[in-house]
XYZ file of C-alpha atoms in Angstrom:
770
model
C -55.083 15.787 14.775
C -51.981 14.957 12.740
C -51.208 18.614 12.352
C -51.594 19.257 16.027
C -49.160 16.463 16.975
C -46.548 17.376 14.397
C -46.710 20.985 15.412
C -46.255 20.271 19.096
C -43.374 17.817 18.731
C -41.312 17.456 15.600
C -40.757 13.710 15.932
C -41.615 11.177 13.262
C -42.457 8.527 15.833
C -45.353 10.559 17.313
C -47.802 9.984 14.439
C -47.359 6.262 14.976
C -48.768 6.642 18.453
C -51.599 8.690 17.017
C -52.396 6.008 14.458
C -52.550 3.338 17.138
C -54.513 5.295 19.671
C -57.221 6.745 17.415
C -58.661 3.436 16.193
C -58.614 2.212 19.803
C -60.496 5.308 20.852
C -63.014 4.896 18.079
C -63.400 1.164 18.836
C -63.914 1.910 22.504
C -66.535 4.572 21.739
C -68.234 2.269 19.272
C -68.280 -0.547 21.819
C -69.885 1.723 24.376
C -72.524 2.773 21.862
C -73.253 -0.847 20.965
C -73.429 -1.811 24.625
C -75.858 1.024 25.289
C -78.079 -0.118 22.424
C -77.956 -3.688 23.685
C -78.811 -2.643 27.235
C -81.752 -0.598 26.052
C -83.077 -3.470 23.964
C -82.585 -6.137 26.632
C -84.054 -3.924 29.353
C -87.144 -3.355 27.231
C -87.578 -7.033 26.501
C -87.061 -8.141 30.096
C -89.632 -5.622 31.318
C -92.216 -7.580 29.334
C -91.116 -11.048 30.453
C -92.803 -13.140 33.096
C -90.803 -15.066 35.679
C -91.476 -18.300 33.800
C -90.228 -16.795 30.538
C -87.042 -15.587 32.219
C -86.367 -19.015 33.697
C -87.139 -20.565 30.308
C -84.229 -18.687 28.762
C -81.915 -20.538 31.139
C -82.976 -23.952 29.822
C -80.861 -25.635 27.131
C -82.199 -28.906 25.710
C -81.094 -31.532 23.239
C -83.106 -32.877 20.319
C -82.262 -36.312 18.946
C -79.831 -38.933 20.159
C -77.961 -38.458 23.415
C -74.367 -37.527 22.762
C -72.635 -37.303 26.111
C -75.116 -38.825 28.522
C -78.162 -41.033 28.844
C -80.690 -38.191 29.237
C -82.707 -36.808 26.306
C -85.225 -34.024 26.795
C -88.924 -34.783 26.316
C -91.760 -32.536 25.175
C -89.444 -30.041 23.520
C -91.940 -28.647 21.020
C -94.523 -27.682 23.646
C -91.869 -26.206 25.896
C -90.561 -24.040 23.071
C -94.058 -22.727 22.375
C -94.512 -21.744 26.023
C -91.143 -19.987 26.188
C -89.635 -22.634 28.460
C -86.517 -23.163 26.335
C -83.738 -20.718 25.540
C -81.531 -22.880 23.352
C -81.322 -26.186 21.517
C -78.453 -28.434 20.516
C -78.096 -31.698 18.686
C -79.831 -30.623 15.488
C -78.463 -29.090 12.297
C -79.511 -28.511 8.726
C -81.256 -25.421 7.344
C -84.734 -26.965 7.075
C -84.671 -28.638 10.473
C -83.317 -25.602 12.285
C -85.802 -23.297 10.577
C -88.710 -25.442 11.724
C -87.555 -25.257 15.327
C -86.776 -21.542 15.132
C -90.256 -20.946 13.677
C -91.746 -22.428 16.841
C -89.878 -19.913 18.994
C -90.310 -16.862 16.787
C -93.874 -17.410 15.598
C -95.540 -19.369 18.401
C -94.272 -17.673 21.578
C -95.683 -14.567 23.201
C -92.519 -12.480 22.897
C -91.000 -14.109 19.777
C -87.587 -14.591 21.400
C -85.325 -16.634 19.081
C -83.494 -19.745 20.138
C -79.742 -20.175 20.078
C -78.629 -23.336 18.264
C -75.487 -25.139 19.430
C -73.511 -28.222 18.520
C -70.248 -29.968 19.293
C -68.217 -28.584 16.407
C -64.832 -29.585 17.759
C -62.425 -29.970 14.816
C -64.652 -29.180 11.894
C -68.339 -29.461 11.133
C -68.774 -31.372 7.890
C -65.185 -31.033 6.672
C -63.277 -32.676 9.504
C -59.787 -31.535 10.411
C -57.281 -33.387 12.628
C -58.234 -33.764 16.259
C -57.215 -30.669 18.257
C -54.160 -32.398 19.741
C -53.050 -33.051 16.182
C -53.884 -29.522 15.020
C -51.785 -28.144 17.864
C -48.820 -30.154 16.599
C -48.711 -27.894 13.516
C -47.391 -24.996 15.596
C -49.114 -22.770 13.063
C -51.704 -20.369 14.470
C -52.814 -19.212 11.037
C -53.742 -22.760 10.023
C -55.431 -23.459 13.358
C -57.451 -20.265 13.056
C -58.342 -21.127 9.469
C -59.721 -24.521 10.515
C -62.057 -22.732 12.943
C -63.150 -20.263 10.258
C -64.047 -23.069 7.865
C -65.881 -24.916 10.624
C -67.861 -21.775 11.445
C -68.729 -21.198 7.796
C -70.036 -24.738 7.407
C -71.864 -24.758 10.758
C -73.668 -21.486 10.053
C -74.641 -22.745 6.590
C -76.563 -25.462 8.406
C -78.294 -23.135 10.843
C -75.951 -23.219 13.819
C -74.697 -20.170 15.697
C -72.968 -21.603 18.751
C -70.165 -24.199 18.978
C -68.882 -26.040 22.060
C -65.249 -25.337 21.311
C -62.389 -24.695 21.880
C -61.483 -27.076 24.654
C -58.499 -25.382 26.305
C -57.927 -27.729 29.232
C -54.254 -28.369 29.981
C -53.653 -32.120 30.150
C -50.594 -33.911 31.453
C -52.008 -37.421 31.692
C -52.419 -39.253 28.383
C -54.619 -41.874 29.983
C -57.334 -39.184 29.953
C -59.283 -39.648 26.744
C -60.041 -35.992 26.259
C -56.395 -35.054 25.894
C -57.254 -35.587 22.216
C -59.566 -32.596 22.308
C -57.071 -30.043 23.646
C -53.670 -28.589 22.815
C -51.452 -30.512 25.180
C -49.537 -29.721 28.327
C -48.154 -26.197 28.015
C -50.117 -23.184 29.309
C -48.384 -20.573 27.119
C -48.789 -22.556 23.936
C -52.357 -23.561 24.866
C -53.134 -19.862 25.279
C -52.001 -19.112 21.729
C -54.240 -21.868 20.361
C -57.202 -20.731 22.475
C -56.893 -17.224 21.087
C -56.590 -18.437 17.483
C -59.629 -20.710 17.779
C -61.869 -18.075 19.365
C -60.901 -15.536 16.714
C -61.455 -18.093 13.966
C -64.953 -18.982 15.155
C -66.208 -15.510 16.031
C -64.551 -13.497 13.277
C -64.693 -9.703 13.253
C -68.291 -9.759 14.524
C -70.562 -12.532 15.747
C -73.366 -10.863 13.776
C -71.708 -11.948 10.534
C -73.593 -14.696 8.721
C -70.562 -17.004 8.765
C -69.572 -16.463 12.428
C -70.495 -18.495 15.473
C -70.191 -17.874 19.190
C -67.374 -19.887 20.766
C -68.022 -21.774 24.001
C -64.742 -22.250 25.872
C -64.520 -25.415 27.922
C -64.225 -26.877 30.437
C -64.010 -24.276 33.141
C -61.938 -25.266 34.896
C -59.014 -27.645 35.421
C -60.798 -30.605 33.806
C -57.533 -31.909 32.324
C -56.185 -32.477 35.834
C -58.539 -35.377 36.591
C -56.913 -37.859 38.993
C -55.642 -41.109 37.439
C -56.577 -39.784 33.988
C -60.135 -41.032 34.607
C -62.999 -39.162 33.009
C -65.216 -37.041 35.301
C -62.863 -37.686 38.224
C -61.762 -35.433 41.068
C -59.311 -32.582 40.503
C -57.319 -31.201 43.413
C -54.413 -28.787 43.135
C -52.886 -25.710 44.731
C -53.910 -22.198 43.718
C -50.402 -21.536 42.403
C -50.617 -24.552 40.131
C -54.043 -23.396 38.942
C -52.910 -19.899 38.096
C -49.503 -20.791 36.697
C -50.205 -23.975 34.749
C -53.922 -24.525 34.141
C -55.856 -21.239 34.044
C -53.876 -19.217 31.440
C -55.589 -20.656 28.300
C -59.038 -19.831 29.700
C -57.876 -16.293 30.428
C -56.487 -15.999 26.900
C -59.883 -17.000 25.529
C -61.552 -14.279 27.614
C -59.076 -11.731 26.322
C -59.820 -12.885 22.761
C -63.486 -12.028 23.303
C -65.049 -15.462 23.764
C -68.822 -15.147 24.003
C -69.531 -18.076 26.331
C -67.930 -20.571 28.705
C -68.908 -24.085 29.755
C -68.457 -25.269 33.309
C -66.583 -28.523 33.936
C -67.766 -31.710 35.665
C -64.988 -31.819 38.263
C -64.602 -30.231 41.645
C -62.356 -27.218 42.277
C -61.197 -26.826 45.859
C -63.787 -29.443 46.808
C -66.700 -27.576 45.185
C -68.122 -28.749 41.845
C -67.154 -26.208 39.182
C -70.780 -25.809 38.133
C -71.657 -24.469 41.583
C -68.351 -22.790 42.404
C -68.836 -19.069 43.012
C -65.104 -18.412 43.416
C -64.513 -19.897 39.978
C -67.507 -18.650 37.969
C -67.818 -15.200 39.517
C -64.710 -14.162 41.431
C -62.153 -15.416 38.888
C -63.998 -15.473 35.567
C -65.993 -12.258 35.905
C -64.389 -10.099 38.589
C -60.708 -10.898 38.005
C -60.805 -11.461 34.244
C -63.705 -9.247 33.231
C -65.678 -11.879 31.280
C -68.934 -10.406 29.921
C -70.518 -13.453 28.300
C -72.662 -16.259 29.713
C -71.804 -19.608 31.301
C -73.564 -22.858 30.415
C -73.220 -26.088 32.335
C -71.874 -29.233 30.746
C -74.329 -32.074 30.031
C -76.479 -32.541 33.205
C -73.626 -31.115 35.329
C -76.102 -29.305 37.583
C -77.901 -32.552 38.373
C -74.598 -34.317 38.964
C -73.800 -31.992 41.852
C -76.176 -34.202 43.812
C -73.882 -37.180 43.238
C -70.987 -34.990 44.406
C -72.870 -34.752 47.710
C -74.186 -31.158 47.674
C -77.911 -31.806 47.952
C -81.070 -32.508 45.989
C -81.847 -30.987 42.578
C -83.499 -27.885 43.975
C -80.588 -27.242 46.319
C -77.850 -27.688 43.710
C -79.752 -25.682 41.098
C -79.933 -22.759 43.496
C -76.236 -23.130 44.295
C -75.338 -23.113 40.610
C -77.375 -19.995 39.839
C -75.943 -18.119 42.794
C -72.432 -19.208 41.790
C -72.779 -17.585 38.382
C -74.121 -20.311 36.096
C -76.527 -18.856 33.515
C -77.784 -21.803 31.470
C -78.550 -25.390 32.473
C -77.727 -28.001 29.818
C -80.275 -30.835 29.523
C -80.916 -31.445 33.224
C -83.802 -28.917 33.564
C -82.973 -28.267 37.199
C -83.349 -24.517 36.643
C -86.634 -24.981 34.789
C -88.254 -27.149 37.452
C -86.893 -25.683 40.705
C -85.891 -22.022 40.467
C -89.417 -20.730 40.860
C -89.814 -22.757 44.048
C -86.427 -21.577 45.276
C -87.408 -17.959 44.678
C -90.529 -18.410 46.739
C -88.482 -20.109 49.461
C -85.903 -17.315 49.452
C -83.082 -19.562 48.293
C -82.442 -17.439 45.185
C -83.327 -13.844 44.373
C -85.157 -12.236 41.499
C -81.977 -10.292 40.767
C -80.004 -13.526 40.313
C -82.579 -14.954 37.899
C -82.706 -11.655 35.996
C -78.919 -11.502 35.716
C -78.695 -14.996 34.220
C -81.554 -14.244 31.831
C -79.907 -10.981 30.798
C -76.642 -12.710 29.936
C -78.411 -15.247 27.694
C -80.398 -12.517 25.955
C -77.248 -10.464 25.470
C -75.612 -13.415 23.755
C -78.513 -13.635 21.331
C -78.252 -9.906 20.726
C -74.515 -10.146 20.045
C -75.233 -12.882 17.522
C -77.719 -10.629 15.754
C -80.608 -13.017 16.340
C -83.028 -10.289 17.364
C -82.324 -8.533 14.080
C -82.649 -11.732 12.086
C -83.516 -14.996 13.858
C -82.812 -16.820 10.595
C -79.446 -15.234 9.785
C -77.615 -18.566 9.731
C -80.365 -20.527 8.028
C -79.726 -20.424 4.323
C -80.637 -23.337 2.043
C -78.469 -21.906 -0.719
C -75.372 -21.675 1.475
C -76.046 -25.180 2.692
C -75.535 -26.484 -0.855
C -72.465 -24.409 -1.732
C -70.521 -23.824 1.515
C -70.441 -27.295 3.068
C -67.794 -29.964 2.395
C -66.724 -28.151 -0.753
C -63.741 -29.013 -2.900
C -62.076 -25.843 -1.626
C -62.663 -26.813 1.993
C -61.266 -30.268 1.370
C -58.188 -28.837 -0.305
C -57.556 -26.578 2.694
C -58.182 -29.499 5.044
C -55.598 -31.586 3.168
C -53.024 -28.837 3.576
C -53.796 -28.234 7.249
C -53.799 -31.967 7.949
C -50.342 -32.704 6.586
C -48.940 -29.823 8.674
C -50.149 -31.653 11.795
C -48.162 -34.867 11.271
C -45.129 -35.567 13.455
C -42.219 -37.691 12.306
C -41.176 -39.563 15.449
C -38.474 -41.749 13.890
C -36.767 -42.053 10.507
C -33.693 -44.251 10.596
C -31.544 -44.647 7.489
C -33.742 -42.086 5.693
C -36.496 -44.685 5.207
C -38.939 -41.901 4.443
C -39.878 -40.444 2.072
C -40.832 -43.516 0.039
C -40.099 -43.795 -3.656
C -43.018 -43.585 -6.075
C -41.906 -46.822 -7.647
C -41.627 -50.434 -6.565
C -43.964 -52.238 -4.197
C -45.278 -51.709 -0.680
C -47.108 -53.960 1.717
C -49.941 -51.859 3.083
C -51.164 -53.591 6.202
C -53.093 -52.937 9.390
C -56.703 -52.470 10.476
C -56.557 -48.744 9.722
C -55.042 -49.016 6.242
C -58.229 -49.472 4.226
C -60.547 -47.843 6.717
C -62.741 -44.746 6.327
C -64.621 -44.654 9.636
C -61.616 -44.212 11.896
C -60.074 -41.435 9.822
C -62.240 -38.801 11.510
C -61.384 -39.361 15.153
C -63.426 -38.420 18.209
C -66.159 -35.775 18.379
C -67.389 -35.607 14.808
C -71.113 -35.188 15.379
C -71.932 -33.979 11.864
C -68.985 -35.553 10.101
C -69.675 -38.287 7.524
C -67.027 -41.006 7.667
C -68.170 -42.299 4.281
C -66.831 -39.060 2.759
C -63.373 -39.555 4.254
C -60.317 -40.724 2.301
C -58.721 -43.952 3.468
C -54.947 -44.338 3.525
C -55.125 -46.894 0.713
C -57.178 -44.578 -1.464
C -54.893 -41.662 -0.680
C -51.827 -43.607 -1.777
C -53.534 -44.541 -5.019
C -54.469 -40.877 -5.548
C -50.881 -39.716 -5.055
C -48.800 -42.419 -6.786
C -51.293 -43.829 -9.266
C -49.979 -46.998 -10.912
C -46.363 -46.204 -10.083
C -46.393 -48.307 -6.928
C -47.699 -51.834 -6.503
C -49.808 -52.053 -3.351
C -50.025 -55.443 -1.631
C -52.805 -54.999 0.919
C -53.719 -57.088 3.926
C -55.699 -56.138 6.995
C -53.338 -58.168 9.148
C -55.163 -57.739 12.444
C -58.320 -56.395 14.020
C -58.242 -53.224 16.077
C -58.480 -55.481 19.115
C -59.513 -59.050 19.911
C -60.727 -58.148 23.416
C -64.515 -58.703 23.352
C -65.175 -56.626 26.507
C -63.080 -53.780 25.141
C -65.002 -53.938 21.842
C -68.291 -53.815 23.713
C -67.202 -50.645 25.509
C -65.966 -49.059 22.281
C -69.335 -49.718 20.631
C -71.257 -47.568 23.130
C -74.984 -46.916 22.707
C -75.139 -49.869 20.321
C -73.027 -48.217 17.631
C -70.821 -50.430 15.473
C -67.702 -48.322 15.862
C -65.408 -51.342 15.903
C -66.101 -54.517 13.960
C -64.251 -57.825 14.028
C -63.190 -59.556 10.851
C -64.706 -63.079 10.700
C -61.324 -64.508 9.666
C -59.260 -66.054 12.477
C -56.489 -63.849 13.835
C -53.739 -66.189 12.630
C -55.119 -66.135 9.095
C -55.200 -62.333 9.071
C -51.639 -62.283 10.327
C -50.448 -64.748 7.652
C -51.971 -62.539 4.928
C -49.986 -59.584 6.204
C -46.728 -61.513 6.340
C -47.301 -62.886 2.835
C -47.979 -59.362 1.521
C -44.792 -58.133 3.187
C -42.626 -60.903 1.768
C -43.365 -59.843 -1.795
C -42.925 -56.089 -1.158
C -39.943 -53.738 -0.951
C -41.199 -51.896 2.125
C -43.895 -52.419 4.769
C -46.308 -49.622 5.684
C -48.278 -50.639 8.780
C -51.225 -48.407 9.566
C -52.041 -49.071 13.200
C -53.074 -47.511 16.482
C -56.294 -46.316 18.073
C -59.734 -46.469 16.531
C -62.140 -43.536 16.586
C -63.782 -44.419 19.910
C -60.575 -45.276 21.786
C -59.979 -41.641 22.676
C -62.231 -38.687 23.479
C -64.839 -38.277 26.182
C -65.321 -41.264 28.464
C -62.439 -43.058 26.741
C -59.780 -43.207 29.410
C -57.251 -46.028 29.092
C -55.014 -47.510 31.781
C -52.823 -49.188 29.126
C -51.777 -46.809 26.375
C -49.838 -49.286 24.263
C -50.910 -50.081 20.704
C -53.482 -52.894 21.239
C -51.925 -56.335 21.589
C -53.262 -57.918 18.417
C -51.821 -55.086 16.325
C -48.514 -55.186 18.144
C -48.268 -58.923 17.516
C -48.640 -58.218 13.819
C -45.869 -55.617 13.970
C -43.543 -58.050 15.733
C -44.019 -60.684 13.052
C -43.448 -58.135 10.314
C -40.286 -56.855 11.977
C -38.791 -60.363 11.834
C -38.697 -60.131 8.044
C -35.891 -57.575 8.153
C -37.530 -55.266 5.656
C -38.008 -51.509 6.157
C -41.003 -51.147 8.486
C -42.876 -47.838 8.451
C -45.521 -47.308 11.104
C -48.281 -44.847 10.297
C -49.696 -44.169 13.734
C -53.303 -43.212 14.437
C -53.830 -42.017 17.996
C -55.797 -39.573 20.092
C -53.164 -39.371 22.809
C -49.479 -39.976 23.434
C -48.880 -43.730 23.434
C -46.136 -45.859 24.980
C -44.034 -46.826 21.955
C -40.779 -48.196 23.359
C -40.908 -51.418 21.302
C -42.006 -49.566 18.179
C -39.272 -46.958 18.554
C -36.661 -49.699 18.836
C -37.822 -51.934 15.973
C -39.573 -49.763 13.368
C -37.568 -48.067 10.645
C -39.839 -45.000 10.727
C -42.838 -43.780 12.712
C -45.157 -41.085 11.349
C -47.731 -39.892 13.863
C -50.847 -38.766 11.966
C -53.217 -38.572 14.977
C -56.807 -38.854 13.711
C -56.416 -36.808 10.538
C -59.983 -36.134 9.425
C -61.780 -36.092 6.075
C -58.656 -35.768 3.933
C -56.674 -38.309 5.966
C -55.469 -40.623 3.214
C -54.472 -37.891 0.790
C -52.482 -36.047 3.467
C -50.782 -39.255 4.670
C -49.753 -40.113 1.124
C -48.456 -36.573 0.512
C -46.074 -36.995 3.431
C -45.123 -40.653 2.942
C -44.018 -39.995 -0.633
C -42.307 -36.680 0.008
C -44.721 -34.213 -1.584
C -44.635 -32.507 1.828
C -41.851 -32.657 4.383
C -43.386 -33.131 7.857
C -42.673 -30.366 10.366
C -45.053 -31.115 13.254
C -43.922 -31.097 16.875
C -45.714 -32.865 19.702
C -47.450 -30.723 22.335
C -47.811 -33.500 24.889
C -44.940 -35.618 26.184
C -44.801 -39.291 25.143
C -43.921 -41.456 28.166
C -41.863 -44.636 28.074
C -44.285 -46.297 30.475
C -47.573 -45.510 32.172
C -45.573 -45.661 35.387
C -44.049 -42.259 34.547
C -47.437 -40.530 34.283
C -48.012 -37.678 34.854
C -44.984 -36.626 32.861
C -44.456 -33.185 31.358
C -41.488 -31.026 30.437
C -42.142 -28.028 32.720
C -42.037 -29.975 35.976
C -40.587 -28.662 39.216
C -37.196 -29.740 40.438
C -36.841 -31.718 43.646
C -34.514 -31.452 46.599
C -32.753 -34.525 45.269
C -32.839 -34.178 41.500
C -31.562 -37.062 39.451
C -29.122 -36.397 36.612
C -27.639 -39.623 35.241
C -25.822 -42.819 36.080
C -26.315 -45.276 38.979
C -27.827 -43.552 41.964
C -29.593 -44.080 45.265
C -31.642 -41.667 47.326
C -32.363 -39.541 44.268
C -35.692 -38.808 42.550
C -35.571 -41.626 40.032
C -36.980 -45.054 39.207
C -35.151 -48.324 39.780
C -36.394 -49.874 36.571
C -36.722 -47.099 33.987
C -35.257 -43.764 32.963
C -36.855 -40.524 34.138
C -36.704 -39.224 30.592
C -39.697 -39.486 28.283
C -39.569 -41.400 25.027
C -40.314 -38.186 23.076
C -40.118 -34.815 24.885
C -42.492 -31.876 24.464
C -41.805 -29.985 21.256
C -40.185 -33.009 19.573
C -40.541 -33.801 15.895
C -38.200 -34.781 13.085
C -37.968 -33.802 9.428
C -36.774 -35.444 6.233
C -33.954 -32.948 6.444
C -31.773 -31.980 9.412
C -31.198 -28.663 11.125
C -28.146 -27.298 12.879
C -28.263 -24.661 15.630
C -25.575 -22.196 16.570
C -24.940 -21.129 20.154
C -27.306 -18.542 21.580
C -26.157 -14.965 21.055
C -27.500 -12.365 23.524
C -27.684 -8.621 22.937
C -26.806 -8.085 26.627
C -25.777 -10.204 29.588
C -26.828 -7.728 32.276
C -30.154 -5.881 32.242
C -32.197 -3.733 34.524
C -35.888 -2.954 34.865
C -37.966 -2.748 31.721
C -35.070 -3.206 29.301
C -35.518 -5.819 26.588
C -33.181 -8.591 25.557
C -32.648 -9.999 22.074
C -31.676 -13.667 21.903
C -30.548 -15.002 18.528
C -29.550 -18.323 17.014
C -28.568 -19.209 13.485
C -30.426 -22.225 12.113
C -29.001 -24.098 9.105
C -30.657 -26.711 6.918
C -27.902 -29.332 6.927
C -29.796 -31.954 4.935
C -30.967 -32.630 1.380
C -34.592 -31.513 1.548
C -36.318 -28.174 1.905
C -38.077 -28.112 5.246
C -39.751 -26.188 8.034
C -38.433 -25.951 11.553
C -40.135 -24.802 14.754
C -37.513 -22.858 16.722
C -38.527 -22.834 20.413
C -37.623 -20.381 23.193
C -37.575 -21.544 26.817
C -36.617 -19.617 29.953
C -35.497 -20.914 33.333
C -35.539 -18.984 36.617
C -33.155 -20.971 38.861
C -33.503 -18.820 42.010
C -36.911 -17.461 43.078
C -39.154 -17.037 46.107
C -40.960 -20.285 45.217
C -39.871 -23.416 43.397
C -40.136 -22.769 39.658
C -40.518 -25.087 36.702
C -37.206 -26.305 35.292
C -38.066 -24.383 32.117
C -41.066 -22.739 30.468
C -41.918 -22.208 26.813
C -42.188 -18.469 26.058
C -42.155 -18.148 22.252
C -41.460 -19.923 18.959
C -40.800 -19.196 15.322
C -41.645 -21.444 12.381
C -39.207 -20.992 9.523
C -38.656 -22.546 6.087
C -35.171 -23.346 4.815
C -33.805 -24.694 1.547
C -30.935 -27.205 1.672
C -27.798 -25.391 2.823
C -29.733 -22.238 3.689
C -29.337 -20.574 7.089
C -31.383 -17.945 8.878
C -30.944 -15.916 12.021
C -33.898 -16.321 14.361
C -34.302 -13.683 17.052
C -36.575 -13.499 20.076
C -37.305 -10.413 22.143
C -37.477 -11.059 25.876
C -38.973 -8.509 28.259
C -39.830 -8.722 31.973
C -43.271 -9.992 30.921
C -41.668 -13.295 29.942
C -40.102 -13.531 33.408
C -43.314 -13.197 35.381
C -44.913 -15.915 37.467
C -47.472 -16.302 40.257
C -45.786 -16.093 43.649
C -47.083 -17.464 46.937
C -49.456 -14.495 47.275
C -50.745 -15.168 43.722
C -49.215 -11.925 42.586
C -48.120 -12.068 38.944
C -44.667 -10.486 38.908
C -41.008 -11.151 38.212
C -38.065 -11.214 40.575
C -34.518 -10.071 39.821
C -31.711 -12.538 39.402
C -30.178 -14.964 36.951
C -32.197 -16.294 34.020
C -31.243 -18.979 31.535
C -32.311 -18.328 27.955
C -32.704 -21.552 25.982
C -33.403 -21.989 22.261
C -33.686 -25.250 20.395
C -35.597 -27.790 18.352
C -37.518 -29.231 21.322
C -37.691 -28.880 25.107
C -34.707 -31.209 25.630
C -32.410 -30.390 22.691
C -31.496 -26.772 23.419
C -28.667 -24.240 23.488
C -28.484 -21.961 26.507
C -27.026 -18.670 27.690
C -27.409 -16.776 30.985
C -28.295 -13.206 31.876
C -28.457 -11.220 35.074
C -31.627 -9.117 35.244
C -32.063 -6.640 38.074
C -35.064 -4.499 38.907
């Protein structure tokens, strides 16, 4: 082939095309061969299956404690033996999983293996930062690596399916599950979705250390009204396609094996029974070939939405394109009756069954039902020293320095510090939300981490200072299902506070470790007040009166309102919920062994009254700029601006940006533009900087966002060093969904913006004609 091409055209560039095209051709041919083998196998198996066995494959049950609802399945063992269950979640461990798989493989008529799932959200045994924190690293290689490690550990304990990544765009920090996603931007969220899917699934889902990703929640779940869990979502189609759907599409393009439907309505129809969503968009428009599972009892909950009894809504869900029913058993108990009544067809049942069986085939479970059940791997691949070392590195890359006046940080490894706050000597709350298999007793507290990093060089004067909260009703809600997630110190609040003040008086600097506990964010953890809880803030106010440097180490699962803290603290380091290696990573950053480079991916408001607040908003007919004003789009009592804008994050060093240099100022058609800035490290420390590219389209056929993120580069610079950073812009970066939902670009003026965050930018304009 090479000889043929070089003979026909003497051009050195031609073999490059040949090299690219041939592997694609081979991959395409190989895929077709694999698909043919799979179809033959599944067709043969389904020809032997009874109706009951086909419906059984659509039934997903939980074993053990309820995790996201009050329903737990009963009689699981007998149902497995009769072929009435297709998958199980809520159990892990090689021995336990093997026992359950034995029931399916050895006790059923057709020996069809089960698929085993679990909520592996930000690590399995080795816990990484919550996804919102991971996203703040702006490092796709590290994000992907966290998923690879999670998959390796999960498969070592018998699992082959994880309910992650959550790719919902969220613009309301009151919503607890903002902690589980990657923030507010659809382009950036798409990059994270792709990295996570690739990390979980690897080069082949048949590999022993690969799992099938389950992308959630399809769709628009992050748009819940009032930031209240499970609430209504209502938005235009343009908003869906432009701002909320792209990360799901990116996950499809990355080869995600499964999707999970969301609890909310879409265009008035619950997502779990929404044919436009599950079939027209997901399968027909995007070409998704995997299967769709409901969220926890989401089929049953369609009744509460007002769509009918269990039989009615189960039939609606199947016809819409739902393939597997999680926990509710509506499919199991009603589909046979609905078939007899003509409410569903045999073809619809067969199609759902086929998709579930295909997933098991893609995982290699028909070749080896026990491929991810390995007692040896369970002892050597889980929570290893190597995994913890990688977690420590990934974790410190997720931290965001929100404030650092007078170069308070990094701290010296000498002298004395007052280490105070309810999260300072705390292991449980290091892990954050959604850590089903994580062991908080294996986590590193901030106090222990500081001791590990500085040894005896620093005198630590510790005091708890305050409880997480003193609100008894709030504590009761945080301790759901009888768990003791939050405990109250028996000492009176004023005594705790006095201990903190006394510790601070005899110390050079105060390090206050405060914020949200583990159960204050995540599912069913919406908050109307997103301040630091009052008892902790009271402690901070008393400490601030001492006039000593006050460093806040902030634990949080969402953007918080930090106007007082920003004004009075010397430094604020946002560490989110950092995971297993929390304390070590925090100490690495506090004492300068690593220079923080994280950037927030969700806007921090000044007040809940600004919510929803996000950088890529639309303009109004009466936009507000600055100064006193009336009859403009502004508040009487507060600035429009956020406290910290999207993409914001400081460093122990400083960076200077040149003006934007463009390769052209007028372009036409498919030409490409190169936009360049020179970035200089103007400070005293080596550091990393995330250089961000935004584009504005000021004149279009519909109202556009004021700006949109289109690319970024993460660079490292030594003190005094400078680098040119260039971005290539093509018409693809100019495209948007117009009023006909056509994805295209329109000619005109475009503003190219490059900077350190969405507000601090340098801009240049181009004219781009078609």
